Amino acid sequence: AQKVTQAQTEISVVEKEDVTLDCVYETRDTTYYLFWYKQPPSGELVFLIRRNSFDEQNEISGRYSWNFQKSTSSFNFTITASQVVDSAVYFCALSTPKGSGNTGKLIFGQGTTLQVKP
Amino acid sequence: SAVISQKPSRDICQRGTSLTIQCQVDSQVTMMFWYRQQPGQSLTLIATANQGSEATYESGFVIDKFPISRPNLTFSTLTVSNMSPEDSSIYLCSVGQGYSRIEQFFGPGTRLTVL
């Protein structure tokens, strides 16, 4: 069975602190995709990143970075120098391909609520 | 990425009634998905809507309760039938995007409250 676990329910930090959101996944598929989404208080779901199972390179985008480790089945997300605007619920998700390139359903973790205080 | 809109953005409904949610995309897409997010919870896939065929429902969701239409490659509707307070949720549609359609992008959601 496929599963995504985000053990941290809520995290509170003070602005400019670094914060890491943990994500652990389970799947028996050899090809899969991992995602992070951000859901601000307004409710929309914003796509942040997608990682393929065959690409373990870490990625950095501005203040955001992602650490993918197949050995520990983890795909952690770090925000450097956090800002109040980073306050949101962050979801980690997993999917496996269906057919020739079609996207499969997303299995979401329970989400981590991040509060960044000024 | 595609621009996805949903109508209504929110609604308050009475128990026993039905609500139809619309999802419009500004480009043709093969697969559209409907998710439910109950209050304070994560997202759960209701069904996959393919144009020209019946929707595929996930375990725990049935067509009689959540009928879906997909008349063309840019539009889909989800109906929440015979509503009860337990149906109060955010309902989101999403589409596969990107080079290999792996990424899913979401509409703004419909916030439904059932009294």
Coordinates of N, CA and C in Angstrom, one line a residue:
Chain A
A1 N 0.8 -1.2 0.0 CA 0.0 0.0 0.0 C 0.9 1.2 0.0
Q2 N 0.4 2.3 -0.6 CA 1.1 3.6 -0.6 C 0.7 4.4 0.6
K3 N 1.6 5.1 1.1 CA 1.3 5.9 2.3 C 2.3 7.1 2.4
V4 N 1.9 8.2 2.9 CA 2.7 9.3 3.1 C 2.5 9.8 4.6
T5 N 3.6 9.9 5.3 CA 3.5 10.3 6.7 C 4.2 11.6 6.9
Q6 N 3.5 12.6 7.5 CA 4.1 13.9 7.9 C 3.8 13.9 9.4
A7 N 4.9 13.5 10.2 CA 4.7 13.4 11.6 C 4.5 14.7 12.3
Q8 N 5.0 15.8 11.8 CA 4.8 17.0 12.4 C 3.5 17.6 12.1
T9 N 2.6 17.7 13.1 CA 1.3 18.3 12.8 C 1.4 19.8 12.7
E10 N 2.1 20.4 13.7 CA 2.2 21.9 13.7 C 3.6 22.3 14.1
I11 N 4.1 23.3 13.4 CA 5.4 23.8 13.8 C 5.3 25.3 13.9
S12 N 5.9 25.9 14.9 CA 5.9 27.4 15.1 C 7.3 27.8 15.2
V13 N 7.7 28.8 14.4 CA 9.0 29.4 14.4 C 8.9 30.9 14.4
V14 N 10.0 31.5 14.7 CA 10.1 33.0 14.6 C 10.7 33.3 13.3
E15 N 10.2 34.4 12.8 CA 10.8 34.9 11.5 C 12.3 34.8 11.4
K16 N 12.8 34.4 10.3 CA 14.2 34.3 10.0 C 14.8 33.0 10.5
E17 N 14.1 32.2 11.2 CA 14.6 30.9 11.6 C 14.5 30.0 10.4
D18 N 15.3 29.0 10.3 CA 15.2 27.9 9.3 C 14.3 26.8 9.9
V19 N 13.5 26.2 9.0 CA 12.6 25.1 9.5 C 12.6 24.0 8.5
T20 N 12.5 22.8 9.0 CA 12.5 21.6 8.1 C 11.2 20.9 8.3
L21 N 10.5 20.6 7.3 CA 9.3 19.8 7.3 C 9.6 18.4 6.8
D22 N 9.2 17.4 7.6 CA 9.6 16.0 7.3 C 8.5 15.3 6.5
C23 N 8.9 14.4 5.7 CA 7.9 13.6 4.9 C 8.6 12.2 4.7
V24 N 7.8 11.2 5.1 CA 8.3 9.8 4.9 C 7.2 9.1 4.1
Y25 N 7.6 8.4 3.1 CA 6.7 7.7 2.2 C 6.9 6.2 2.1
E26 N 5.8 5.5 1.7 CA 5.9 4.1 1.5 C 5.3 3.7 0.2
T27 N 6.0 2.9 -0.6 CA 5.5 2.4 -1.8 C 6.3 1.2 -2.3
R28 N 5.7 0.3 -3.0 CA 6.4 -0.8 -3.5 C 6.8 -0.6 -5.0
D29 N 6.3 0.5 -5.6 CA 6.6 0.8 -7.0 C 8.0 1.3 -7.1
T30 N 8.7 0.9 -8.2 CA 10.0 1.4 -8.4 C 10.1 2.7 -9.0
T31 N 9.0 3.1 -9.7 CA 8.9 4.4 -10.3 C 7.7 5.2 -9.6
Y32 N 8.1 6.3 -9.1 CA 7.0 7.1 -8.4 C 7.5 8.5 -8.4
Y33 N 6.6 9.4 -7.9 CA 6.8 10.8 -7.9 C 6.4 11.4 -6.6
L34 N 7.2 12.3 -6.1 CA 7.0 13.0 -4.8 C 6.7 14.5 -5.1
F35 N 5.8 15.0 -4.3 CA 5.4 16.4 -4.5 C 5.4 17.1 -3.1
W36 N 5.5 18.4 -3.2 CA 5.1 19.3 -2.1 C 4.2 20.3 -2.6
Y37 N 3.1 20.5 -1.8 CA 2.1 21.6 -2.1 C 2.0 22.5 -0.8
K38 N 1.7 23.7 -1.1 CA 1.5 24.7 0.0 C 0.0 25.1 -0.1
Q39 N -0.7 25.2 1.1 CA -2.0 25.6 1.2 C -2.1 26.8 2.1
P40 N -2.1 28.0 1.6 CA -2.2 29.2 2.5 C -3.6 29.3 3.1
P41 N -3.8 30.2 4.0 CA -5.2 30.3 4.6 C -6.3 30.5 3.6
S42 N -6.0 31.1 2.5 CA -7.1 31.3 1.4 C -7.6 30.0 0.9
G43 N -6.8 28.9 1.0 CA -7.4 27.6 0.7 C -6.9 26.9 -0.6
E44 N -6.3 27.7 -1.5 CA -5.9 27.1 -2.7 C -4.7 26.3 -2.5
L45 N -4.5 25.3 -3.4 CA -3.3 24.4 -3.2 C -2.3 24.8 -4.3
V46 N -1.1 25.2 -3.8 CA -0.1 25.7 -4.7 C 1.0 24.6 -4.9
F47 N 1.3 24.2 -6.1 CA 2.3 23.3 -6.4 C 3.7 23.9 -6.2
L48 N 4.6 23.2 -5.5 CA 5.9 23.7 -5.2 C 7.0 22.9 -6.0
I49 N 6.9 21.6 -5.9 CA 8.0 20.8 -6.5 C 7.5 19.4 -6.8
R50 N 8.1 18.8 -7.8 CA 8.0 17.4 -8.1 C 9.3 16.7 -8.2
R51 N 9.5 15.5 -7.6 CA 10.7 14.8 -7.7 C 10.4 13.4 -8.2
N52 N 11.3 12.9 -9.1 CA 11.1 11.6 -9.7 C 11.9 10.6 -8.8
S53 N 11.5 9.4 -8.7 CA 12.1 8.4 -7.9 C 13.6 8.1 -8.4
F54 N 13.9 8.3 -9.6 CA 15.2 8.0 -10.1 C 16.1 9.2 -10.1
D55 N 15.7 10.3 -9.5 CA 16.5 11.5 -9.4 C 16.7 11.9 -8.0
E56 N 17.8 11.5 -7.3 CA 17.9 11.8 -5.9 C 18.7 13.2 -5.7
Q57 N 18.9 13.9 -6.7 CA 19.6 15.2 -6.5 C 18.7 16.1 -5.7
N58 N 19.4 16.8 -4.7 CA 18.6 17.8 -3.9 C 18.4 19.0 -4.8
E59 N 17.4 19.7 -4.4 CA 17.0 20.9 -5.2 C 16.8 22.1 -4.3
I60 N 17.3 23.2 -4.9 CA 17.1 24.5 -4.2 C 16.4 25.5 -5.1
S61 N 15.5 26.2 -4.5 CA 14.8 27.2 -5.2 C 14.6 28.4 -4.3
G62 N 15.5 29.4 -4.4 CA 15.4 30.5 -3.5 C 15.6 30.1 -2.0
R63 N 14.7 30.4 -1.2 CA 14.8 30.0 0.2 C 14.3 28.6 0.5
Y64 N 13.8 27.9 -0.5 CA 13.3 26.6 -0.4 C 14.4 25.5 -0.9
S65 N 14.4 24.4 -0.1 CA 15.3 23.3 -0.6 C 14.6 22.0 -0.2
W66 N 14.9 21.0 -1.0 CA 14.3 19.7 -0.8 C 15.4 18.6 -0.7
N67 N 15.3 17.7 0.2 CA 16.3 16.7 0.4 C 15.6 15.3 0.2
F68 N 15.9 14.6 -0.9 CA 15.3 13.4 -1.2 C 16.3 12.3 -1.0
Q69 N 15.9 11.3 -0.1 CA 16.8 10.2 0.2 C 16.0 8.9 0.1
K70 N 16.3 8.1 -0.9 CA 15.6 6.9 -1.1 C 15.9 5.9 0.0
S71 N 17.1 5.9 0.6 CA 17.5 5.0 1.6 C 16.7 5.1 2.8
T72 N 16.2 6.2 3.1 CA 15.3 6.4 4.3 C 13.8 6.7 3.9
S73 N 13.6 6.7 2.6 CA 12.2 6.9 2.1 C 11.7 8.3 2.6
S74 N 12.6 9.3 2.5 CA 12.2 10.6 3.0 C 12.3 11.7 1.9
F75 N 11.5 12.7 2.0 CA 11.6 13.8 1.1 C 11.3 15.1 1.9
N76 N 12.3 15.6 2.5 CA 12.1 16.7 3.5 C 12.3 18.0 2.8
F77 N 11.6 19.0 3.4 CA 11.5 20.3 2.8 C 12.0 21.3 3.8
T78 N 13.0 22.1 3.4 CA 13.5 23.1 4.3 C 13.3 24.5 3.8
I79 N 12.8 25.4 4.7 CA 12.7 26.8 4.4 C 13.7 27.5 5.2
T80 N 14.6 28.3 4.5 CA 15.6 29.0 5.1 C 15.2 30.5 5.3
A81 N 15.5 31.0 6.5 CA 15.2 32.4 6.8 C 13.7 32.6 6.6
S82 N 12.9 31.9 7.3 CA 11.4 31.9 7.2 C 10.8 33.3 7.3
Q83 N 9.7 33.4 6.6 CA 9.0 34.7 6.6 C 7.5 34.5 7.0
V84 N 6.9 35.5 7.4 CA 5.5 35.4 7.9 C 4.6 34.8 6.7
V85 N 5.0 35.2 5.5 CA 4.2 34.8 4.3 C 4.3 33.3 4.1
D86 N 5.3 32.6 4.8 CA 5.4 31.2 4.6 C 4.4 30.4 5.5
S87 N 3.7 31.1 6.3 CA 2.7 30.5 7.2 C 1.6 29.9 6.3
A88 N 1.4 28.5 6.5 CA 0.5 27.8 5.6 C 0.5 26.3 6.1
V89 N -0.4 25.6 5.5 CA -0.3 24.1 5.6 C 0.5 23.6 4.4
Y90 N 1.4 22.7 4.7 CA 2.3 22.1 3.6 C 2.0 20.6 3.6
F91 N 1.7 20.2 2.4 CA 1.4 18.8 2.1 C 2.5 18.1 1.3
C92 N 2.9 17.0 1.7 CA 3.7 16.1 0.9 C 2.8 15.1 0.2
A93 N 3.1 14.7 -1.0 CA 2.2 13.7 -1.7 C 3.1 12.8 -2.6
L94 N 2.4 11.7 -2.9 CA 3.1 10.6 -3.7 C 2.2 10.2 -4.8
S95 N 2.7 9.9 -6.0 CA 1.9 9.3 -7.0 C 2.8 8.3 -7.8
T96 N 2.1 7.4 -8.5 CA 2.7 6.5 -9.4 C 2.1 6.6 -10.7
P97 N 2.8 6.5 -11.8 CA 2.3 6.7 -13.1 C 1.3 5.7 -13.5
K98 N 0.2 6.1 -14.2 CA -0.7 5.2 -14.8 C -0.7 5.3 -16.3
G99 N -0.4 4.2 -16.9 CA -0.4 4.3 -18.4 C 0.8 5.0 -18.9
S100 N 0.8 5.5 -20.1 CA 1.9 6.1 -20.8 C 2.0 7.6 -20.4
G101 N 2.6 7.9 -19.3 CA 2.8 9.3 -18.9 C 1.6 9.9 -18.2
N102 N 0.5 9.2 -18.1 CA -0.6 9.9 -17.4 C -0.3 10.0 -16.0
T103 N -0.8 11.0 -15.4 CA -0.6 11.2 -14.0 C -1.5 10.3 -13.2
G104 N -1.0 9.7 -12.1 CA -1.8 8.9 -11.2 C -2.3 9.7 -10.1
K105 N -3.1 9.1 -9.3 CA -3.8 9.8 -8.2 C -2.7 10.2 -7.2
L106 N -2.9 11.3 -6.5 CA -2.0 11.8 -5.4 C -2.5 11.2 -4.1
I107 N -1.5 10.6 -3.4 CA -1.7 10.2 -2.0 C -1.1 11.3 -1.1
F108 N -1.9 11.9 -0.3 CA -1.4 13.1 0.5 C -1.0 12.6 1.9
G109 N 0.0 13.3 2.5 CA 0.2 13.2 3.9 C -0.8 14.0 4.6
Q110 N -0.8 14.0 5.9 CA -1.8 14.7 6.7 C -1.5 16.2 6.8
G111 N -0.4 16.6 6.3 CA -0.1 18.1 6.3 C 0.6 18.5 7.6
T112 N 1.4 19.5 7.4 CA 2.1 20.2 8.5 C 1.7 21.7 8.5
T113 N 1.1 22.1 9.6 CA 0.8 23.6 9.7 C 2.0 24.3 10.2
L114 N 2.5 25.2 9.4 CA 3.6 26.1 9.8 C 3.2 27.5 10.1
Q115 N 3.5 27.9 11.3 CA 3.2 29.3 11.7 C 4.5 30.0 11.9
V116 N 4.7 31.1 11.2 CA 5.9 31.9 11.3 C 5.5 33.2 12.0
K117 N 6.1 33.4 13.1 CA 5.7 34.6 13.9 C 6.7 35.7 13.6
P118 N 6.2 37.0 13.6 CA 7.1 38.1 13.3 C 8.0 38.4 14.5
Chain B
S1 N 1.2 27.0 -16.5 CA 0.2 26.0 -16.1 C -1.2 26.4 -16.5
A2 N -2.1 25.5 -16.6 CA -3.5 25.8 -16.9 C -4.1 26.6 -15.9
V3 N -5.1 27.5 -16.3 CA -5.9 28.2 -15.4 C -7.1 27.4 -15.1
I4 N -7.4 27.2 -13.8 CA -8.5 26.3 -13.4 C -9.5 27.2 -12.6
S5 N -10.7 27.2 -12.9 CA -11.7 27.9 -12.1 C -12.8 26.9 -11.6
Q6 N -13.4 27.3 -10.5 CA -14.4 26.5 -10.0 C -15.6 27.4 -9.6
K7 N -16.8 26.9 -9.8 CA -18.0 27.5 -9.3 C -18.9 26.6 -8.6
P8 N -19.5 27.0 -7.5 CA -19.3 28.2 -6.8 C -18.0 28.2 -6.0
S9 N -17.6 29.3 -5.5 CA -16.4 29.3 -4.6 C -16.8 28.8 -3.2
R10 N -18.0 29.1 -2.8 CA -18.5 28.6 -1.5 C -20.0 28.5 -1.6
D11 N -20.6 27.7 -0.7 CA -22.0 27.6 -0.6 C -22.4 27.1 0.7
I12 N -23.6 27.5 1.2 CA -24.2 26.9 2.4 C -25.5 26.3 2.0
C13 N -25.6 25.0 2.2 CA -26.8 24.2 1.7 C -27.5 23.5 2.9
Q14 N -28.7 23.2 2.6 CA -29.5 22.5 3.6 C -29.4 21.0 3.4
R15 N -29.5 20.3 4.5 CA -29.5 18.9 4.5 C -30.5 18.3 3.5
G16 N -30.1 17.3 2.8 CA -31.0 16.6 1.9 C -31.0 17.2 0.5
T17 N -30.4 18.3 0.3 CA -30.4 18.9 -1.1 C -29.1 18.5 -1.8
S18 N -29.0 18.9 -3.1 CA -27.8 18.5 -3.9 C -27.1 19.8 -4.4
L19 N -25.8 19.7 -4.6 CA -25.1 20.9 -5.2 C -24.2 20.4 -6.3
T20 N -24.2 21.1 -7.4 CA -23.3 20.8 -8.5 C -22.2 21.8 -8.6
I21 N -21.0 21.3 -8.5 CA -19.8 22.1 -8.6 C -19.2 22.0 -10.0
Q22 N -18.8 23.1 -10.6 CA -18.3 23.2 -11.9 C -16.8 23.4 -11.8
C23 N -16.1 22.8 -12.8 CA -14.6 23.0 -12.9 C -14.3 23.2 -14.4
Q24 N -13.7 24.4 -14.6 CA -13.4 24.8 -16.0 C -11.9 25.0 -16.2
V25 N -11.4 24.5 -17.2 CA -9.9 24.7 -17.5 C -9.8 25.4 -18.8
D26 N -8.7 26.2 -18.9 CA -8.5 27.1 -20.1 C -7.8 26.4 -21.2
S27 N -7.5 25.1 -21.0 CA -6.9 24.3 -22.1 C -7.4 22.9 -22.0
Q28 N -7.2 22.1 -23.1 CA -7.7 20.8 -23.1 C -6.9 19.8 -22.3
V29 N -7.5 19.1 -21.4 CA -6.7 18.1 -20.6 C -7.4 16.8 -20.6
T30 N -6.6 15.7 -20.6 CA -7.2 14.4 -20.6 C -7.8 14.0 -19.3
M31 N -7.1 14.2 -18.2 CA -7.5 13.7 -17.0 C -7.8 14.8 -16.0
M32 N -9.0 14.7 -15.4 CA -9.4 15.7 -14.3 C -9.7 14.8 -13.1
F33 N -9.4 15.4 -12.0 CA -9.6 14.7 -10.7 C -10.4 15.5 -9.8
W34 N -11.2 14.9 -8.9 CA -11.9 15.5 -7.9 C -11.5 15.0 -6.5
Y35 N -11.1 16.0 -5.7 CA -10.7 15.7 -4.3 C -11.6 16.3 -3.3
R36 N -11.6 15.7 -2.1 CA -12.3 16.3 -1.0 C -11.4 16.5 0.2
Q37 N -11.5 17.6 0.8 CA -10.7 18.0 2.0 C -11.7 18.3 3.1
Q38 N -11.9 17.4 4.0 CA -12.7 17.6 5.2 C -12.0 18.6 6.1
P39 N -12.8 19.3 7.0 CA -12.2 20.3 7.9 C -11.0 19.8 8.6
G40 N -9.9 20.5 8.5 CA -8.7 20.2 9.2 C -8.0 18.9 8.8
Q41 N -8.4 18.4 7.6 CA -7.9 17.1 7.2 C -7.1 17.2 5.9
S42 N -6.6 16.1 5.5 CA -5.8 16.1 4.2 C -6.8 15.9 3.0
L43 N -6.2 15.8 1.9 CA -7.1 15.7 0.6 C -7.2 14.2 0.3
T44 N -8.4 13.8 -0.1 CA -8.7 12.4 -0.5 C -9.3 12.5 -1.9
L45 N -8.8 11.6 -2.8 CA -9.3 11.6 -4.2 C -10.7 10.9 -4.1
I46 N -11.7 11.6 -4.8 CA -13.0 11.1 -4.9 C -13.1 10.2 -6.2
A47 N -12.7 10.8 -7.3 CA -12.8 10.1 -8.6 C -11.9 10.7 -9.6
T48 N -11.6 10.0 -10.6 CA -11.0 10.5 -11.8 C -12.0 10.6 -13.0
A49 N -12.0 11.8 -13.6 CA -13.0 12.0 -14.6 C -12.3 12.0 -16.0
N50 N -12.6 11.0 -16.8 CA -12.0 10.9 -18.1 C -13.1 11.3 -19.2
Q51 N -12.7 12.1 -20.1 CA -13.6 12.5 -21.2 C -14.0 11.3 -22.0
G52 N -15.3 11.1 -22.2 CA -15.8 10.1 -23.1 C -16.0 8.7 -22.4
S53 N -15.8 8.7 -21.1 CA -16.0 7.4 -20.4 C -16.5 7.7 -19.0
E54 N -16.9 6.7 -18.3 CA -17.4 6.8 -17.0 C -16.3 7.2 -16.0
A55 N -16.6 8.0 -15.0 CA -15.6 8.3 -14.0 C -15.2 7.1 -13.2
T56 N -14.0 7.1 -12.7 CA -13.5 6.0 -11.9 C -13.5 6.5 -10.5
Y57 N -14.2 5.8 -9.6 CA -14.3 6.2 -8.2 C -13.4 5.4 -7.3
E58 N -12.9 6.1 -6.3 CA -12.1 5.5 -5.3 C -12.9 4.8 -4.2
S59 N -12.3 3.9 -3.5 CA -13.0 3.2 -2.5 C -13.6 4.1 -1.5
G60 N -14.9 3.9 -1.2 CA -15.6 4.7 -0.2 C -16.4 5.8 -0.9
F61 N -16.3 5.9 -2.2 CA -17.1 6.9 -2.9 C -17.9 6.2 -4.0
V62 N -19.1 6.6 -4.1 CA -20.0 5.9 -5.1 C -20.7 7.0 -6.0
I63 N -21.0 6.5 -7.2 CA -21.6 7.4 -8.2 C -22.9 8.0 -7.8
D64 N -23.7 7.2 -7.0 CA -25.0 7.8 -6.6 C -24.9 9.0 -5.7
K65 N -23.8 9.0 -5.0 CA -23.6 10.1 -4.0 C -22.8 11.3 -4.7
F66 N -21.9 10.9 -5.6 CA -21.0 11.9 -6.2 C -21.0 11.7 -7.7
P67 N -22.1 11.9 -8.4 CA -22.1 11.8 -9.9 C -21.3 12.9 -10.5
I68 N -20.5 12.4 -11.5 CA -19.6 13.3 -12.2 C -19.9 13.3 -13.7
S69 N -19.8 14.5 -14.3 CA -19.9 14.6 -15.7 C -18.6 15.1 -16.3
R70 N -18.3 14.7 -17.5 CA -17.1 15.2 -18.2 C -17.5 15.3 -19.7
P71 N -18.2 16.4 -20.1 CA -18.7 16.4 -21.4 C -17.7 16.8 -22.5
N72 N -16.6 17.4 -22.1 CA -15.5 17.8 -23.0 C -14.2 17.8 -22.3
L73 N -13.2 18.2 -23.0 CA -11.8 18.2 -22.5 C -11.4 19.4 -21.6
T74 N -12.4 20.3 -21.4 CA -12.1 21.5 -20.6 C -13.0 21.7 -19.4
F75 N -14.0 20.8 -19.2 CA -15.0 21.0 -18.3 C -15.4 19.7 -17.6
S76 N -15.8 19.9 -16.3 CA -16.3 18.7 -15.5 C -17.2 19.2 -14.4
T77 N -18.1 18.5 -14.0 CA -19.0 18.8 -12.8 C -19.0 17.6 -11.8
L78 N -19.0 18.0 -10.6 CA -19.2 17.0 -9.5 C -20.5 17.4 -8.7
T79 N -21.4 16.5 -8.5 CA -22.6 16.8 -7.8 C -22.5 16.0 -6.4
V80 N -22.7 16.8 -5.4 CA -22.8 16.2 -4.1 C -24.3 16.0 -3.8
S81 N -24.8 14.8 -3.7 CA -26.2 14.5 -3.6 C -26.7 14.2 -2.2
N82 N -27.9 14.5 -2.0 CA -28.6 14.2 -0.7 C -27.6 14.6 0.5
M83 N -27.2 15.8 0.6 CA -26.2 16.2 1.4 C -26.5 16.1 2.9
S84 N -25.5 15.8 3.7 CA -25.6 15.8 5.2 C -24.5 16.6 5.7
P85 N -24.5 17.0 7.0 CA -23.4 17.9 7.5 C -22.0 17.2 7.3
E86 N -22.0 15.9 7.2 CA -20.7 15.2 7.1 C -20.0 15.5 5.7
D87 N -20.8 16.1 4.8 CA -20.3 16.4 3.5 C -19.7 17.8 3.4
S88 N -19.8 18.5 4.6 CA -19.1 19.8 4.6 C -17.6 19.7 4.5
S89 N -17.1 20.2 3.4 CA -15.7 20.1 3.0 C -15.3 21.1 2.0
I90 N -14.1 21.1 1.6 CA -13.6 21.8 0.4 C -13.5 20.8 -0.7
Y91 N -14.1 21.1 -1.8 CA -14.0 20.2 -3.0 C -13.1 20.8 -4.0
L92 N -12.1 20.1 -4.4 CA -11.1 20.6 -5.4 C -11.0 19.8 -6.6
C93 N -11.0 20.4 -7.8 CA -10.7 19.7 -9.0 C -9.2 19.9 -9.3
S94 N -8.6 19.0 -10.0 CA -7.2 19.2 -10.4 C -7.0 18.6 -11.8
V95 N -6.0 19.0 -12.5 CA -5.7 18.5 -13.8 C -4.2 18.1 -13.9
G96 N -3.9 17.1 -14.7 CA -2.5 16.8 -14.9 C -1.9 17.7 -15.9
Q97 N -0.7 18.2 -15.5 CA -0.1 19.2 -16.4 C 1.4 18.9 -16.5
G98 N 2.1 19.7 -17.2 CA 3.5 19.5 -17.4 C 3.8 18.7 -18.6
Y99 N 5.1 18.5 -18.9 CA 5.5 17.7 -20.1 C 4.9 16.4 -20.2
S100 N 5.0 15.7 -19.1 CA 4.4 14.3 -19.1 C 3.1 14.2 -18.2
R101 N 2.5 15.3 -18.0 CA 1.3 15.4 -17.3 C 1.4 14.8 -15.9
I102 N 2.5 14.8 -15.3 CA 2.7 14.2 -14.0 C 2.3 15.2 -12.9
E103 N 2.6 16.5 -13.0 CA 2.2 17.4 -12.0 C 0.7 17.6 -12.0
Q104 N 0.1 17.8 -10.9 CA -1.3 18.1 -10.8 C -1.4 19.5 -10.2
F105 N -2.2 20.3 -11.0 CA -2.5 21.6 -10.5 C -4.0 21.7 -10.1
F106 N -4.2 22.5 -9.1 CA -5.6 22.5 -8.5 C -6.3 23.8 -8.7
G107 N -7.6 23.6 -8.8 CA -8.5 24.8 -8.8 C -8.6 25.4 -7.4
P108 N -9.2 26.5 -7.3 CA -9.3 27.3 -6.0 C -10.1 26.6 -5.0
G109 N -10.9 25.6 -5.4 CA -11.8 24.9 -4.4 C -13.1 25.5 -4.2
T110 N -14.0 24.6 -3.8 CA -15.4 25.0 -3.4 C -15.6 24.7 -1.9
R111 N -15.9 25.7 -1.1 CA -16.1 25.5 0.3 C -17.6 25.2 0.5
L112 N -17.9 24.0 0.9 CA -19.3 23.6 1.1 C -19.6 23.4 2.6
T113 N -20.7 24.1 3.0 CA -21.2 23.9 4.4 C -22.6 23.4 4.3
V114 N -22.8 22.3 5.0 CA -24.2 21.7 5.0 C -24.8 21.8 6.4
L115 N -25.9 22.5 6.5 CA -26.5 22.7 7.8 C -27.5 21.6 8.1

